[in-house]
Coordinates of N, CA and C in Angstrom, one line a residue:
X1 N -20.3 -9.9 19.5 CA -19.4 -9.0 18.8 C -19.9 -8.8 17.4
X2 N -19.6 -7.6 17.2 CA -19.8 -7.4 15.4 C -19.3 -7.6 14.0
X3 N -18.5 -8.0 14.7 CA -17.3 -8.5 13.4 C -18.0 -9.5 12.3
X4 N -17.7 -9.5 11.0 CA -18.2 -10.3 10.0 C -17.8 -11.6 10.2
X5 N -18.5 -12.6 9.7 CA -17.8 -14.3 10.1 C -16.5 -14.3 9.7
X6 N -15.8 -15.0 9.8 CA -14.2 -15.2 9.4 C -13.9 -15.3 7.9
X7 N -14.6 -16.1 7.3 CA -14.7 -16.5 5.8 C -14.3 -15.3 5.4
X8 N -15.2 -14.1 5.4 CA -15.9 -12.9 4.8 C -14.7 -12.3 4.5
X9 N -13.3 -12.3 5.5 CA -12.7 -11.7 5.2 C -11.5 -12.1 4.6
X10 N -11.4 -13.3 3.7 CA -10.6 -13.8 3.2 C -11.2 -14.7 1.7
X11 N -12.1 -14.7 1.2 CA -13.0 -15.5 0.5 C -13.5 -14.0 -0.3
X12 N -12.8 -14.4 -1.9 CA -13.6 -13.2 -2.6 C -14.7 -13.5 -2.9
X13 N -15.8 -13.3 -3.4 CA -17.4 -13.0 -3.3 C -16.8 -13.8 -4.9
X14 N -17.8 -14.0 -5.6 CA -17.9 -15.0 -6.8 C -18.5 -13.1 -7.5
X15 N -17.8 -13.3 -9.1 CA -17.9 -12.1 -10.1 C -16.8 -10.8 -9.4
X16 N -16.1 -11.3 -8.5 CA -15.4 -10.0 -7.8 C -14.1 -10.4 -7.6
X17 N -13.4 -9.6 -8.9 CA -11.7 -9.9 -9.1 C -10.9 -9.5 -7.9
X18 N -10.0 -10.4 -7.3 CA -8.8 -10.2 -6.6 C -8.3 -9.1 -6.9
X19 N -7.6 -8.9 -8.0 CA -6.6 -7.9 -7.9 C -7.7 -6.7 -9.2
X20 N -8.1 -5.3 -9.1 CA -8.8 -4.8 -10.0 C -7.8 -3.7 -10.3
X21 N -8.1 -2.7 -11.2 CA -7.5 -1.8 -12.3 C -7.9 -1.0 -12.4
X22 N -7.8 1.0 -12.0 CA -8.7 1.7 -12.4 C -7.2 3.1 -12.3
X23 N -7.4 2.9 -14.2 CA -6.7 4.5 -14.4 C -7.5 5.7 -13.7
X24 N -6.4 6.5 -13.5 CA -6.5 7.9 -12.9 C -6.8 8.9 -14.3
X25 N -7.9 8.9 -14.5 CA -8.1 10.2 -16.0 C -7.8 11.4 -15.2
X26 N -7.3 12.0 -14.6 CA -7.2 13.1 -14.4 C -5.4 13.5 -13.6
X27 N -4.9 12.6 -13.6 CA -3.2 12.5 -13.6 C -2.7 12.0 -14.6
X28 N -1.7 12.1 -15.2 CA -1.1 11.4 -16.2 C -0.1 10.4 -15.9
X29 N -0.5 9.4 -16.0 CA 0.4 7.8 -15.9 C 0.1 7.8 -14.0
X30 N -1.2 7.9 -13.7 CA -1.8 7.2 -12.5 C -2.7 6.0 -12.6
X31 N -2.3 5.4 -11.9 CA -3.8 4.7 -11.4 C -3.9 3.9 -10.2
X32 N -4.4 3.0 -9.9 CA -5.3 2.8 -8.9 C -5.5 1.2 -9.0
X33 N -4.5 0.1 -7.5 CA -5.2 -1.2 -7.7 C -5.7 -1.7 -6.1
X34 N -6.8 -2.3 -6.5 CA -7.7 -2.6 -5.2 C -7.1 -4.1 -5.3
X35 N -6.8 -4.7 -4.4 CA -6.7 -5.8 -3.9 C -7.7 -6.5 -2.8
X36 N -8.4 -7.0 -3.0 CA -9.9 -7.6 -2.5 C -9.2 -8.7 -1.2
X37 N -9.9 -8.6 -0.1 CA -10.0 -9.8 0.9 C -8.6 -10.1 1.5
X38 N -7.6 -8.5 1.7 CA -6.8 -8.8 2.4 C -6.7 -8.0 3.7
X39 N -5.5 -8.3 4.5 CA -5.8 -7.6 5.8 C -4.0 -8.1 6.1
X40 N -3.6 -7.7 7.5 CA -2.2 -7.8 8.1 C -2.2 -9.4 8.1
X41 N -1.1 -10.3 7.5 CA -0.9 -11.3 7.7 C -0.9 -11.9 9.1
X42 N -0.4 -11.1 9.8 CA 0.0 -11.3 11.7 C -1.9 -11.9 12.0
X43 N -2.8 -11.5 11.9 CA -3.7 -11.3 12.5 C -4.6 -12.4 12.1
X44 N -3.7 -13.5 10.9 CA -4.3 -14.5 10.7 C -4.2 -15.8 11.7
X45 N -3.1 -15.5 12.3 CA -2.4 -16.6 13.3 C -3.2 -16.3 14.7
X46 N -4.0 -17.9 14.9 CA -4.9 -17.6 16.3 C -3.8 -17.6 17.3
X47 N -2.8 -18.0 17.4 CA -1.9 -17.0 18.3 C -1.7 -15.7 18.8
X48 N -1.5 -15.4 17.8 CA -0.8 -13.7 17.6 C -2.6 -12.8 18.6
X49 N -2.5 -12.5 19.9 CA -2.9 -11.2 20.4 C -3.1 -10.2 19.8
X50 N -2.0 -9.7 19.5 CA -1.9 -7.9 19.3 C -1.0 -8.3 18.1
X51 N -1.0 -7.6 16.8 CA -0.2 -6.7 16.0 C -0.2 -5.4 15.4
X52 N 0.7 -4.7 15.6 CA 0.6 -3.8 14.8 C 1.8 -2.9 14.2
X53 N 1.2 -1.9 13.7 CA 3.0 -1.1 13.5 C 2.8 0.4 13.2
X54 N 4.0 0.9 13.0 CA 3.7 2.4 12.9 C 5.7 3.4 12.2
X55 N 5.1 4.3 11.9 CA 6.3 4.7 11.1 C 6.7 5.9 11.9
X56 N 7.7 5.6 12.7 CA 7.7 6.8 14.1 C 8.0 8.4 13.2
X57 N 8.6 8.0 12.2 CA 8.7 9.8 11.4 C 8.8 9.7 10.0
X58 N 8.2 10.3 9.2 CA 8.3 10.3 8.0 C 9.2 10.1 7.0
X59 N 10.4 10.8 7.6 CA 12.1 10.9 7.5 C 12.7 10.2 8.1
X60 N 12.4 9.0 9.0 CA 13.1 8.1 9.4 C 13.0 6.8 8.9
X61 N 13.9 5.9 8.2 CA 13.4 4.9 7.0 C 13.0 3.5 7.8
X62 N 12.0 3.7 8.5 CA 12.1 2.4 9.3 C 10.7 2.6 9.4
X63 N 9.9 1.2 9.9 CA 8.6 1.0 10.6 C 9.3 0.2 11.7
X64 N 7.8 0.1 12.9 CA 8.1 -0.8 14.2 C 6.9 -1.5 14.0
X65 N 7.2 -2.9 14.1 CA 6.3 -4.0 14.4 C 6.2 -4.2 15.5
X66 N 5.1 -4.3 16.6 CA 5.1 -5.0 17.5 C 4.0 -6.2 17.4
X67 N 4.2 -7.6 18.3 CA 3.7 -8.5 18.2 C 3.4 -9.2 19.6
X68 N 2.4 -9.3 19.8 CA 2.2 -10.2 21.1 C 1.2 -11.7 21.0
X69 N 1.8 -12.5 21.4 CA 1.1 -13.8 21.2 C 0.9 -14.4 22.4
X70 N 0.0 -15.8 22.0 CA 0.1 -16.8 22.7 C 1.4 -17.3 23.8
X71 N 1.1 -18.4 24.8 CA 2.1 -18.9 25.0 C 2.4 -20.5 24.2
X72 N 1.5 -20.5 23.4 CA 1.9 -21.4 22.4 C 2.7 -21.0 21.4
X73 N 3.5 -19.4 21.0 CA 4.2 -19.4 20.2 C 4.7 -18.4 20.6
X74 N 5.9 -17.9 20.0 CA 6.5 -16.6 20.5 C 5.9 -15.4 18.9
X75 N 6.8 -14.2 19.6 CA 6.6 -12.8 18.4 C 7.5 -13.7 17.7
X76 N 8.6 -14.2 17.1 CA 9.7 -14.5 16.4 C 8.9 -15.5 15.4
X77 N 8.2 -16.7 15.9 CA 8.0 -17.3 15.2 C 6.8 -16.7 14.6
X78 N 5.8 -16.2 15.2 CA 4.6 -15.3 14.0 C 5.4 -14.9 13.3
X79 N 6.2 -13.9 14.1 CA 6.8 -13.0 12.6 C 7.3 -13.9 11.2
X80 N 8.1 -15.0 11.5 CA 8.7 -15.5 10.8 C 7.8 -16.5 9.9
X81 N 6.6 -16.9 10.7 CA 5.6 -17.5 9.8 C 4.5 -16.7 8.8
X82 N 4.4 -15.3 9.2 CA 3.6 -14.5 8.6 C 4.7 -13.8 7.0
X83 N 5.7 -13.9 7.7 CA 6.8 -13.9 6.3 C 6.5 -14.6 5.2
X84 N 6.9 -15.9 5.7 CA 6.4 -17.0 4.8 C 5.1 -17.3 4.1
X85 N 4.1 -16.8 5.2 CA 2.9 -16.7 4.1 C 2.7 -15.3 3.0
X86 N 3.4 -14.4 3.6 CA 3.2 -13.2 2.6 C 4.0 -13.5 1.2
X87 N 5.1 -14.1 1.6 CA 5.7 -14.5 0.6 C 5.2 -15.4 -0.3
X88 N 4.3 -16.3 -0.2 CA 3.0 -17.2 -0.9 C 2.2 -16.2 -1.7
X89 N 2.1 -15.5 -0.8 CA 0.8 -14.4 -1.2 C 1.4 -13.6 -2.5
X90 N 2.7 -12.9 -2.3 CA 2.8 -12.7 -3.2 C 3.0 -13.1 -4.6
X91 N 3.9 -14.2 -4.6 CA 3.7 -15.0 -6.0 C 2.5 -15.3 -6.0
X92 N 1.4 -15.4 -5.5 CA 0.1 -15.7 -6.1 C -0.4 -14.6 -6.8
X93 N -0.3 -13.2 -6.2 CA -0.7 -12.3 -6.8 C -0.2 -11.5 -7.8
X94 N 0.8 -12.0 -8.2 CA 2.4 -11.6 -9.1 C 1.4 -12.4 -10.0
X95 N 1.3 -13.8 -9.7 CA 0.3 -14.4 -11.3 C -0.7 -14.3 -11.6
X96 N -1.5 -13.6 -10.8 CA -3.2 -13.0 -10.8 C -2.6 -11.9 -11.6
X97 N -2.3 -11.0 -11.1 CA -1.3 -9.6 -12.0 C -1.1 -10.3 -13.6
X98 N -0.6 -10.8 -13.8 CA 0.1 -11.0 -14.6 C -1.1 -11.8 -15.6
X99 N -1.5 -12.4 -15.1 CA -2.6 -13.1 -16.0 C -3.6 -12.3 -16.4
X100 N -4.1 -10.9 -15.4 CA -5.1 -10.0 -16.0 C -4.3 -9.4 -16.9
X101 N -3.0 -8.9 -16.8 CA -2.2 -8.1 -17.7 C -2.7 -8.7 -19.1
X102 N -2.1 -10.1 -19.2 CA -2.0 -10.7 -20.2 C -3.5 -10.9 -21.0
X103 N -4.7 -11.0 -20.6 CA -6.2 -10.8 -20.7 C -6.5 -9.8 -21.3
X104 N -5.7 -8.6 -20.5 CA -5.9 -7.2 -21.1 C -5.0 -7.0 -22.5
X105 N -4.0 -7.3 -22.7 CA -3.2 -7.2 -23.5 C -4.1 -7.4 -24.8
X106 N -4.4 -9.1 -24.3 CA -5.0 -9.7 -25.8 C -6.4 -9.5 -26.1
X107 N -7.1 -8.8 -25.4 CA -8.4 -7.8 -25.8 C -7.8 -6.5 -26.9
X108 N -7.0 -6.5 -26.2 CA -6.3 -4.7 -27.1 C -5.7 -5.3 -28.3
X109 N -5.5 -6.6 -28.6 CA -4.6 -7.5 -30.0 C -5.9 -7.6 -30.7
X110 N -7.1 -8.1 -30.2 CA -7.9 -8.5 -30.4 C -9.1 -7.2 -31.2
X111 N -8.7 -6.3 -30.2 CA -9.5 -4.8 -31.1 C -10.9 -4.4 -30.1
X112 N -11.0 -5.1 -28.7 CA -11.8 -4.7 -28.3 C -11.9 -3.7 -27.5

């Protein structure tokens, strides 16, 4: 198969920020954040088969998850364990956020 080794897609490269920053000069009060080395939580679990989802109408406020696994776990419990890791994920990246913020801040106190 072709796929990159496993690492690859979870492991940021060394000199290559997690969460990056790029104003939009041509909108006003746009921009643009890349978040490096993620992908659907579901698809981290060597259980989980199939995930995916889809938004059946634009105007209808809902997505559909479907989930198919192992018979070592059910859809319920991925679902409920890929919760819990996104929920990790995010306070991790709430402090990555927040620490570049703060970096950036004190360059601009700083005068650079």
């Amino acid at each position: 198969m072709n796929a990159p080794d496993r690492y690859e897609r979870f492991v940021v490269p060394e000199g290559t920020k997690k969460v990056s920053y790029e104003r939009d000069t041509k909108i006003v009060n746009a921009a643009a954040f890349t978040i490096e080395r993620e992908e659907h939580t579901l698809h981290r679990d060597p259980n989980v088969l199939f995930a995916g989802y889809k938004l059946p109408h634009p105007l209808q406020y809902k997505i559909i998850v479907r989930i198919q696994t192992t018979s070592q776990s059910s859809p319920t419990q991925a679902y409920t364990q890929a919760i819990d890791d996104l929920d990790k994920e995010l306070d991790y990246l709430k402090k990555s956020f927040e620490d570049e913020k703060n970096r950036y801040e004190e360059k601009l106190r700083q005068g650079y």
